[in-house]
Coordinates of N, CA and C in Angstrom, one line a residue:
M134 N -10.4 26.7 100.9 CA -10.2 27.7 99.8 C -9.0 28.5 100.1
K135 N -8.2 28.8 99.0 CA -7.0 29.6 99.2 C -7.3 31.0 98.5
I136 N -7.2 32.0 99.4 CA -7.4 33.4 98.9 C -6.1 34.2 98.9
G137 N -5.8 34.6 97.7 CA -4.6 35.4 97.5 C -4.9 36.9 97.7
I138 N -4.0 37.6 98.4 CA -4.3 39.0 98.6 C -3.0 39.8 98.2
T139 N -3.2 40.7 97.3 CA -2.1 41.6 96.9 C -2.3 42.9 97.8
G140 N -1.2 43.4 98.3 CA -1.3 44.6 99.2 C -1.8 44.2 100.5
S141 N -1.4 43.0 101.0 CA -2.0 42.4 102.2 C -1.4 43.1 103.5
N142 N -0.4 44.0 103.3 CA 0.1 44.7 104.5 C -0.4 46.1 104.6
G143 N -1.3 46.5 103.7 CA -1.9 47.8 103.7 C -3.1 47.9 104.7
L144 N -3.7 49.0 104.8 CA -4.8 49.2 105.7 C -5.9 48.2 105.4
L145 N -6.4 48.1 104.2 CA -7.5 47.2 103.9 C -7.0 45.8 103.9
G146 N -5.8 45.5 103.4 CA -5.3 44.2 103.4 C -5.1 43.6 104.8
W147 N -4.7 44.4 105.7 CA -4.5 43.9 107.1 C -5.8 43.5 107.7
H148 N -6.8 44.4 107.5 CA -8.2 44.1 108.1 C -8.8 42.8 107.4
L149 N -8.6 42.7 106.1 CA -9.1 41.5 105.4 C -8.5 40.2 105.9
R150 N -7.1 40.3 106.1 CA -6.4 39.1 106.6 C -7.0 38.7 108.0
C151 N -7.1 39.7 108.9 CA -7.7 39.5 110.2 C -9.0 38.8 110.1
F152 N -9.9 39.3 109.2 CA -11.2 38.7 109.1 C -11.2 37.3 108.6
L153 N -10.4 37.1 107.5 CA -10.3 35.8 106.9 C -9.7 34.7 107.8
K154 N -8.9 35.1 108.7 CA -8.3 34.1 109.7 C -9.3 33.6 110.6
T155 N -10.5 34.2 110.7 CA -11.6 33.7 111.6 C -12.4 32.7 110.9
I156 N -12.2 32.4 109.6 CA -13.1 31.5 108.9 C -12.4 30.2 108.7
P157 N -12.9 29.1 109.2 CA -12.3 27.8 109.0 C -12.2 27.4 107.5
G158 N -11.1 26.8 107.1 CA -11.0 26.3 105.8 C -10.4 27.3 104.8
I159 N -10.1 28.5 105.3 CA -9.6 29.6 104.4 C -8.1 29.7 104.7
S160 N -7.3 29.6 103.6 CA -5.9 29.8 103.6 C -5.6 31.1 102.9
I161 N -4.6 31.9 103.5 CA -4.3 33.2 102.9 C -2.9 33.2 102.3
L162 N -2.9 33.7 101.0 CA -1.6 33.8 100.3 C -1.3 35.3 100.1
H163 N -0.1 35.7 100.1 CA 0.3 37.1 100.0 C 1.2 37.3 98.8
A164 N 0.9 38.4 98.1 CA 1.8 38.9 97.1 C 2.2 40.3 97.4
D165 N 3.4 40.6 97.7 CA 3.9 41.9 98.0 C 4.6 42.5 96.8
R166 N 5.2 43.7 97.0 CA 5.9 44.4 95.9 C 6.9 43.5 95.2
S167 N 7.7 42.8 96.0 CA 8.7 42.0 95.3 C 8.1 40.9 94.4
T168 N 6.9 40.4 94.8 CA 6.3 39.3 94.0 C 6.0 39.9 92.6
F169 N 5.5 41.1 92.5 CA 5.2 41.7 91.2 C 6.5 41.9 90.4
D170 N 7.6 42.0 91.0 CA 8.9 42.2 90.3 C 9.4 40.9 89.7
H171 N 8.8 39.7 90.1 CA 9.3 38.4 89.6 C 8.1 37.6 89.0
P172 N 8.0 37.6 87.7 CA 6.9 37.0 87.1 C 6.6 35.5 87.5
D173 N 7.7 34.8 87.8 CA 7.5 33.4 88.2 C 6.9 33.3 89.6
Q174 N 7.2 34.2 90.5 CA 6.6 34.3 91.8 C 5.1 34.7 91.7
L175 N 4.9 35.6 90.8 CA 3.5 36.1 90.7 C 2.6 35.0 90.1
E176 N 3.2 34.2 89.1 CA 2.5 33.1 88.5 C 2.2 32.0 89.6
E177 N 3.2 31.8 90.4 CA 3.0 30.8 91.5 C 1.9 31.2 92.5
F178 N 1.9 32.5 92.8 CA 0.8 33.1 93.6 C -0.5 32.9 93.0
V179 N -0.7 33.1 91.7 CA -1.9 33.0 91.0 C -2.3 31.5 91.0
R180 N -1.3 30.6 90.6 CA -1.6 29.2 90.5 C -2.1 28.6 91.8
N181 N -1.7 29.1 93.0 CA -2.1 28.6 94.3 C -3.3 29.3 94.8
S182 N -3.9 30.2 94.1 CA -5.1 31.0 94.6 C -6.4 30.6 93.9
D183 N -7.4 30.3 94.7 CA -8.7 30.1 94.2 C -9.4 31.4 93.9
A184 N -9.1 32.4 94.7 CA -9.6 33.8 94.4 C -8.5 34.7 94.8
I185 N -8.5 35.9 94.1 CA -7.4 36.9 94.3 C -8.1 38.2 94.6
V186 N -7.8 38.8 95.7 CA -8.3 40.1 96.1 C -7.1 41.1 95.8
H187 N -7.3 41.9 94.8 CA -6.2 42.9 94.4 C -6.4 44.2 95.1
L188 N -5.6 44.4 96.1 CA -5.6 45.6 96.9 C -4.3 46.5 96.7
A189 N -3.3 45.8 96.1 CA -2.0 46.5 95.9 C -2.2 47.7 94.9
G190 N -1.5 48.8 95.3 CA -1.6 49.9 94.4 C -0.9 51.1 95.0
M191 N -0.8 52.1 94.2 CA -0.2 53.4 94.7 C -1.3 54.4 94.7
N192 N -1.4 55.2 95.7 CA -2.4 56.2 95.8 C -1.9 57.6 96.1
R193 N -0.6 57.7 96.3 CA 0.0 59.0 96.6 C 1.3 59.2 95.8
G194 N 1.6 60.4 95.5 CA 2.8 60.7 94.7 C 2.5 61.5 93.4
D195 N 3.4 61.5 92.5 CA 3.2 62.1 91.2 C 2.0 61.4 90.6
E196 N 1.1 62.3 90.1 CA -0.2 61.7 89.6 C 0.0 60.7 88.5
Q197 N 0.9 61.0 87.5 CA 1.1 60.1 86.4 C 1.8 58.8 86.8
E198 N 2.7 59.0 87.8 CA 3.4 57.8 88.3 C 2.4 56.9 89.0
V199 N 1.5 57.5 89.8 CA 0.5 56.7 90.5 C -0.4 55.9 89.5
A200 N -0.8 56.6 88.5 CA -1.7 56.0 87.5 C -1.0 54.9 86.7
N201 N 0.3 55.2 86.3 CA 1.1 54.2 85.6 C 1.3 52.9 86.4
T202 N 1.7 53.2 87.7 CA 2.0 52.0 88.6 C 0.7 51.2 88.8
N203 N -0.4 51.8 89.0 CA -1.6 51.0 89.2 C -2.0 50.1 88.0
V204 N -1.9 50.7 86.8 CA -2.3 50.0 85.6 C -1.2 48.9 85.4
D205 N 0.1 49.2 85.7 CA 1.1 48.2 85.5 C 0.9 47.0 86.4
L206 N 0.6 47.3 87.7 CA 0.3 46.1 88.6 C -0.9 45.3 88.1
T207 N -1.9 45.9 87.5 CA -3.0 45.2 87.0 C -2.6 44.3 85.8
R208 N -1.8 44.9 84.9 CA -1.4 44.2 83.7 C -0.5 43.0 84.1
K209 N 0.4 43.2 85.1 CA 1.2 42.1 85.5 C 0.4 40.9 86.1
L210 N -0.6 41.3 86.9 CA -1.5 40.3 87.5 C -2.3 39.5 86.4
I211 N -2.8 40.2 85.5 CA -3.5 39.6 84.4 C -2.5 38.7 83.6
Q212 N -1.3 39.1 83.3 CA -0.4 38.3 82.6 C -0.1 37.0 83.3
A213 N 0.0 37.1 84.7 CA 0.2 35.9 85.5 C -1.0 35.0 85.4
C214 N -2.2 35.6 85.4 CA -3.5 34.8 85.3 C -3.5 34.1 83.9
E215 N -3.1 34.8 82.8 CA -3.1 34.2 81.5 C -2.1 33.1 81.4
A216 N -0.9 33.3 81.9 CA 0.1 32.2 81.9 C -0.4 31.0 82.7
N217 N -1.0 31.2 83.8 CA -1.5 30.2 84.7 C -2.6 29.4 83.9
Y218 N -3.5 30.2 83.3 CA -4.6 29.6 82.6 C -4.2 28.7 81.5
K219 N -3.2 29.2 80.7 CA -2.7 28.4 79.6 C -2.1 27.1 80.1
N220 N -1.4 27.1 81.2 CA -0.8 25.9 81.8 C -1.7 25.0 82.5
T221 N -2.7 25.5 83.2 CA -3.4 24.7 84.1 C -4.9 24.7 83.9
Q222 N -5.4 25.7 83.1 CA -6.8 25.9 82.9 C -7.5 26.4 84.2
K223 N -6.7 26.8 85.2 CA -7.3 27.3 86.4 C -7.5 28.8 86.2
K224 N -8.6 29.3 86.7 CA -8.9 30.7 86.6 C -9.5 31.2 87.9
P225 N -8.7 32.0 88.6 CA -9.2 32.4 89.9 C -10.3 33.5 89.8
H226 N -11.2 33.6 90.7 CA -12.1 34.7 90.8 C -11.3 35.9 91.2
L227 N -11.5 37.0 90.5 CA -10.7 38.3 90.8 C -11.6 39.3 91.5
V228 N -11.1 39.9 92.6 CA -11.8 40.9 93.3 C -10.9 42.1 93.3
F229 N -11.5 43.3 92.8 CA -10.7 44.5 92.7 C -11.2 45.6 93.6
S230 N -10.3 46.1 94.3 CA -10.6 47.2 95.2 C -10.5 48.6 94.5
S231 N -11.6 49.2 94.2 CA -11.6 50.5 93.6 C -12.1 51.5 94.6
S232 N -12.3 52.7 94.1 CA -12.7 53.8 95.0 C -13.6 54.7 94.3
T233 N -14.3 55.6 95.0 CA -15.2 56.6 94.3 C -14.4 57.5 93.4
H234 N -13.1 57.5 93.5 CA -12.3 58.3 92.5 C -12.4 57.8 91.1
I235 N -13.0 56.6 91.0 CA -13.2 56.0 89.6 C -14.1 56.9 88.8
Y236 N -14.9 57.7 89.5 CA -15.9 58.6 88.8 C -15.3 60.0 88.6
R237 N -14.1 60.2 89.0 CA -13.4 61.5 88.8 C -12.5 61.4 87.6
D238 N -12.3 62.6 86.9 CA -11.4 62.6 85.8 C -10.0 63.0 86.2
T239 N -9.4 62.2 87.0 CA -8.0 62.4 87.5 C -7.2 61.2 87.0
P240 N -5.9 61.3 87.0 CA -5.1 60.2 86.6 C -5.3 58.9 87.5
Y241 N -5.5 59.2 88.8 CA -5.8 58.0 89.7 C -7.2 57.4 89.4
G242 N -8.2 58.3 89.2 CA -9.5 57.8 88.8 C -9.4 57.0 87.5
Q243 N -8.7 57.6 86.5 CA -8.6 56.9 85.2 C -7.9 55.6 85.4
S244 N -6.9 55.5 86.2 CA -6.2 54.2 86.4 C -7.1 53.2 87.0
K245 N -8.0 53.6 87.9 CA -9.0 52.6 88.5 C -10.0 52.2 87.4
R246 N -10.4 53.1 86.5 CA -11.3 52.7 85.4 C -10.6 51.7 84.5
V247 N -9.4 52.0 84.1 CA -8.6 51.2 83.1 C -8.4 49.8 83.8
S248 N -8.0 49.8 85.0 CA -7.8 48.5 85.7 C -9.1 47.7 85.8
T249 N -10.2 48.3 86.1 CA -11.5 47.6 86.1 C -11.8 47.0 84.7
D250 N -11.6 47.8 83.7 CA -11.9 47.3 82.3 C -11.0 46.2 82.0
L251 N -9.7 46.2 82.3 CA -8.8 45.2 82.0 C -9.1 43.9 82.7
F252 N -9.5 44.0 84.0 CA -9.9 42.8 84.8 C -11.2 42.2 84.2
Q253 N -12.1 43.1 83.9 CA -13.4 42.6 83.4 C -13.2 41.9 82.0
T254 N -12.4 42.5 81.2 CA -12.1 41.9 79.9 C -11.5 40.5 80.0
W255 N -10.4 40.4 80.9 CA -9.8 39.1 81.0 C -10.8 38.1 81.6
S256 N -11.5 38.5 82.6 CA -12.5 37.6 83.2 C -13.5 37.1 82.2
N257 N -14.0 38.0 81.4 CA -15.0 37.6 80.4 C -14.4 36.6 79.4
Q258 N -13.1 36.9 78.9 CA -12.5 36.0 78.0 C -12.2 34.6 78.6
A259 N -11.8 34.6 79.8 CA -11.4 33.3 80.5 C -12.6 32.6 81.1
G260 N -13.7 33.3 81.2 CA -14.8 32.6 81.8 C -14.7 32.6 83.3
S261 N -14.0 33.6 83.9 CA -13.7 33.6 85.3 C -14.6 34.7 85.9
G262 N -14.8 34.6 87.2 CA -15.6 35.6 87.9 C -14.8 36.9 88.2
F263 N -15.4 38.0 88.2 CA -14.8 39.3 88.6 C -15.8 40.1 89.4
T264 N -15.3 40.7 90.5 CA -16.0 41.5 91.4 C -15.3 42.8 91.5
N265 N -15.9 43.9 91.2 CA -15.3 45.3 91.4 C -16.0 45.9 92.6
I266 N -15.2 46.2 93.6 CA -15.8 46.9 94.8 C -15.4 48.3 94.8
V267 N -16.3 49.2 94.8 CA -16.1 50.7 94.9 C -16.3 51.1 96.3
F268 N -15.2 51.4 97.0 CA -15.3 51.8 98.4 C -15.4 53.3 98.4
P269 N -16.4 53.8 99.2 CA -16.7 55.2 99.3 C -15.7 55.9 100.2
H270 N -15.2 55.2 101.2 CA -14.3 55.8 102.2 C -13.8 54.7 103.1
L271 N -12.5 54.7 103.4 CA -11.9 53.7 104.2 C -11.4 54.4 105.5
F272 N -11.6 53.7 106.6 CA -11.1 54.2 107.9 C -11.0 53.0 108.8
G273 N -10.0 53.0 109.6 CA -9.9 51.9 110.5 C -8.6 51.9 111.3
E274 N -8.5 51.0 112.2 CA -7.2 50.8 112.9 C -6.1 50.6 112.0
G275 N -5.0 51.4 112.3 CA -3.8 51.3 111.4 C -3.8 52.3 110.3
G276 N -4.9 53.1 110.2 CA -5.0 54.2 109.2 C -3.9 55.2 109.4
K277 N -3.3 55.6 108.4 CA -2.2 56.6 108.5 C -2.8 58.0 108.2
P278 N -2.5 59.0 109.1 CA -2.9 60.4 108.8 C -2.2 60.9 107.6
F279 N -2.9 61.8 106.9 CA -2.3 62.4 105.7 C -2.1 61.3 104.6
Y280 N -2.7 60.2 104.7 CA -2.4 59.1 103.7 C -3.7 58.3 103.4
N281 N -4.2 57.6 104.4 CA -5.4 56.7 104.2 C -6.7 57.4 104.1
S282 N -6.9 58.4 105.0 CA -8.3 59.0 105.0 C -8.3 60.3 105.7
A283 N -9.3 61.1 105.4 CA -9.5 62.4 106.1 C -9.8 62.2 107.6
V284 N -10.5 61.1 107.9 CA -10.8 60.8 109.3 C -9.5 60.5 110.1
S285 N -8.6 59.7 109.5 CA -7.4 59.5 110.2 C -6.6 60.8 110.4
T286 N -6.6 61.6 109.5 CA -5.9 62.9 109.6 C -6.6 63.8 110.7
F287 N -7.9 63.9 110.6 CA -8.7 64.7 111.6 C -8.4 64.2 113.0
C288 N -8.5 62.9 113.2 CA -8.2 62.3 114.6 C -6.8 62.6 115.1
Y289 N -5.9 62.4 114.2 CA -4.5 62.7 114.5 C -4.3 64.1 114.9
Q290 N -4.8 65.0 114.1 CA -4.6 66.5 114.5 C -5.3 66.8 115.8
L291 N -6.5 66.3 116.0 CA -7.2 66.5 117.3 C -6.4 66.0 118.5
A292 N -5.8 64.7 118.3 CA -5.1 64.1 119.4 C -3.8 64.9 119.8
L293 N -3.3 65.6 118.8 CA -2.1 66.5 119.1 C -2.5 67.9 119.5
G294 N -3.7 68.1 119.6 CA -4.2 69.5 120.0 C -4.1 70.5 118.9
E295 N -4.0 70.0 117.7 CA -3.9 70.9 116.5 C -5.3 71.3 116.0
Q296 N -5.4 72.3 115.2 CA -6.6 72.7 114.6 C -6.8 71.8 113.3
P297 N -7.8 71.0 113.2 CA -7.9 70.1 112.0 C -8.2 71.0 110.8
T298 N -7.5 70.6 109.7 CA -7.7 71.4 108.4 C -8.1 70.4 107.3

Protein backbone atom coordinates (compact mmCIF):
# COMPACT_ATOMS: atom_id res chain seq x y z
CA MET A 1 0.00 0.00 0.00
CA LYS A 2 1.23 3.48 -0.87
CA ILE A 3 0.36 6.21 1.62
CA GLY A 4 0.84 9.81 0.56
CA ILE A 5 1.50 12.36 3.27
CA THR A 6 1.22 16.11 2.84
CA GLY A 7 3.13 18.07 5.46
CA SER A 8 5.34 15.05 6.10
CA ASN A 9 8.14 17.17 7.57
CA GLY A 10 5.96 18.72 10.27
CA LEU A 11 5.56 17.48 13.82
CA LEU A 12 2.72 15.06 13.13
CA GLY A 13 4.01 14.12 9.67
CA TRP A 14 7.42 13.16 11.01
CA HIS A 15 5.90 10.91 13.68
CA LEU A 16 3.51 9.34 11.17
CA ARG A 17 6.39 8.60 8.79
CA CYS A 18 8.38 6.97 11.61
CA PHE A 19 5.41 4.79 12.54
CA LEU A 20 4.57 3.77 8.96
CA LYS A 21 8.18 2.75 8.28
CA THR A 22 7.71 -0.04 10.85
CA ILE A 23 4.89 -1.64 8.87
CA PRO A 24 5.92 -4.09 6.13
CA GLY A 25 4.34 -3.44 2.74
CA ILE A 26 3.79 0.30 3.28
CA SER A 27 5.44 2.80 0.97
CA ILE A 28 5.42 6.47 1.89
CA LEU A 29 5.06 9.28 -0.64
CA HIS A 30 5.62 12.94 0.20
CA ALA A 31 4.00 16.15 -0.99
CA ASP A 32 5.74 19.29 0.21
CA ARG A 33 5.04 22.97 -0.41
CA SER A 34 6.56 22.92 -3.88
CA THR A 35 4.35 19.96 -4.85
CA PHE A 36 1.27 22.10 -4.23
CA ASP A 37 2.71 24.80 -6.50
CA HIS A 38 2.90 22.40 -9.46
CA PRO A 39 -0.45 20.79 -10.38
CA ASP A 40 1.25 18.07 -12.45
CA GLN A 41 3.39 17.02 -9.46
CA LEU A 42 0.38 17.05 -7.16
CA GLU A 43 -1.60 14.92 -9.63
CA GLU A 44 1.30 12.44 -9.81
CA PHE A 45 1.38 12.31 -6.00
CA VAL A 46 -2.36 11.54 -5.94
CA ARG A 47 -2.11 9.01 -8.79
CA ASN A 48 0.57 7.06 -6.90
CA SER A 49 -1.22 7.09 -3.51
CA ASP A 50 -3.75 4.54 -2.28
CA ALA A 51 -4.49 6.76 0.71
CA ILE A 52 -3.57 10.38 1.43
CA VAL A 53 -3.07 11.83 4.89
CA HIS A 54 -3.44 15.59 4.57
CA LEU A 55 -1.39 17.24 7.31
CA ALA A 56 -0.09 20.24 5.35
CA GLY A 57 -1.35 23.57 6.46
CA MET A 58 -0.63 26.86 8.04
CA ASN A 59 -1.48 27.47 11.68
CA ARG A 60 0.39 30.66 12.58
CA GLY A 61 0.42 34.14 11.07
CA ASP A 62 -2.21 36.57 9.88
CA GLU A 63 -5.54 34.91 10.68
CA GLN A 64 -7.07 35.45 7.26
CA GLU A 65 -3.91 34.33 5.46
CA VAL A 66 -3.86 31.17 7.58
CA ALA A 67 -7.51 30.43 6.74
CA ASN A 68 -7.08 31.17 3.02
CA THR A 69 -3.91 29.06 2.79
CA ASN A 70 -5.54 26.05 4.43
CA VAL A 71 -8.62 26.13 2.23
CA ASP A 72 -6.44 26.72 -0.85
CA LEU A 73 -4.34 23.64 -0.07
CA THR A 74 -7.52 21.60 0.34
CA ARG A 75 -8.93 22.84 -2.98
CA LYS A 76 -5.67 22.05 -4.79
CA LEU A 77 -5.59 18.53 -3.38
CA ILE A 78 -9.21 17.94 -4.36
CA GLN A 79 -8.55 19.28 -7.88
CA ALA A 80 -5.69 16.81 -8.20
CA CYS A 81 -7.97 14.02 -6.94
CA GLU A 82 -10.63 15.02 -9.50
CA ALA A 83 -8.15 15.13 -12.37
CA ASN A 84 -6.72 11.76 -11.34
CA TYR A 85 -10.18 10.22 -11.02
CA LYS A 86 -11.21 11.42 -14.50
CA ASN A 87 -8.07 9.88 -15.99
CA THR A 88 -7.72 6.66 -13.99
CA GLN A 89 -10.93 6.13 -11.98
CA LYS A 90 -8.62 5.80 -8.97
CA LYS A 91 -9.89 7.42 -5.79
CA PRO A 92 -7.63 7.46 -2.76
CA HIS A 93 -8.97 7.31 0.76
CA LEU A 94 -8.50 10.77 2.27
CA VAL A 95 -7.53 11.35 5.90
CA PHE A 96 -7.69 14.94 7.16
CA SER A 97 -5.95 16.24 10.24
CA SER A 98 -8.22 18.67 12.02
CA SER A 99 -8.13 20.12 15.51
CA THR A 100 -10.48 21.13 18.29
CA HIS A 101 -10.29 24.62 16.79
CA ILE A 102 -12.89 23.33 14.33
CA TYR A 103 -15.44 24.09 17.06
CA ARG A 104 -14.31 27.69 17.48
CA ASP A 105 -15.50 30.65 15.48
CA THR A 106 -12.05 31.78 14.36
CA PRO A 107 -10.67 32.01 10.83
CA TYR A 108 -8.48 28.95 11.53
CA GLY A 109 -11.44 26.99 12.92
CA GLN A 110 -13.58 28.05 9.97
CA SER A 111 -10.88 26.91 7.54
CA LYS A 112 -10.82 23.49 9.20
CA ARG A 113 -14.62 23.22 8.91
CA VAL A 114 -14.62 24.33 5.26
CA SER A 115 -11.82 21.89 4.42
CA THR A 116 -13.67 19.04 6.16
CA ASP A 117 -16.82 19.84 4.18
CA LEU A 118 -14.91 20.04 0.89
CA PHE A 119 -13.19 16.68 1.47
CA GLN A 120 -16.43 15.04 2.57
CA THR A 121 -18.30 16.36 -0.47
CA TRP A 122 -15.63 15.16 -2.90
CA SER A 123 -15.42 11.77 -1.22
CA ASN A 124 -19.20 11.34 -1.34
CA GLN A 125 -19.35 12.29 -5.03
CA ALA A 126 -16.41 10.07 -6.00
CA GLY A 127 -17.43 7.17 -3.78
CA SER A 128 -14.14 7.40 -1.93
CA GLY A 129 -13.44 7.02 1.75
CA PHE A 130 -12.87 10.01 4.00
CA THR A 131 -11.70 10.13 7.60
CA ASN A 132 -11.64 13.37 9.59
CA ILE A 133 -9.46 13.18 12.70
CA VAL A 134 -9.97 15.93 15.28
CA PHE A 135 -6.87 16.10 17.45
CA PRO A 136 -7.41 17.62 20.89
CA HIS A 137 -3.73 18.38 21.48
CA LEU A 138 -0.45 17.45 19.86
CA PHE A 139 2.82 17.10 21.68
CA GLY A 140 5.92 15.13 20.96
CA GLU A 141 9.55 14.95 20.04
CA GLY A 142 10.40 17.77 17.64
CA GLY A 143 7.61 20.02 18.91
CA LYS A 144 8.51 23.68 18.58
CA PRO A 145 7.96 26.02 21.53
CA PHE A 146 5.60 28.93 20.82
CA TYR A 147 4.39 27.02 17.76
CA ASN A 148 3.19 23.41 18.12
CA SER A 149 1.83 23.25 21.62
CA ALA A 150 1.55 24.84 25.03
CA VAL A 151 3.38 21.82 26.46
CA SER A 152 6.37 22.43 24.18
CA THR A 153 6.44 26.06 25.25
CA PHE A 154 6.07 25.19 28.95
CA CYS A 155 8.94 22.65 28.82
CA TYR A 156 11.14 25.04 26.87
CA GLN A 157 10.62 27.84 29.36
CA LEU A 158 11.26 25.53 32.33
CA ALA A 159 14.46 24.18 30.73
CA LEU A 160 15.75 27.74 30.40
CA GLY A 161 14.90 28.58 33.97
CA GLU A 162 12.16 30.96 32.87
CA GLN A 163 8.78 31.44 34.49
CA PRO A 164 6.25 29.65 32.25
CA THR A 165 3.46 31.88 31.01
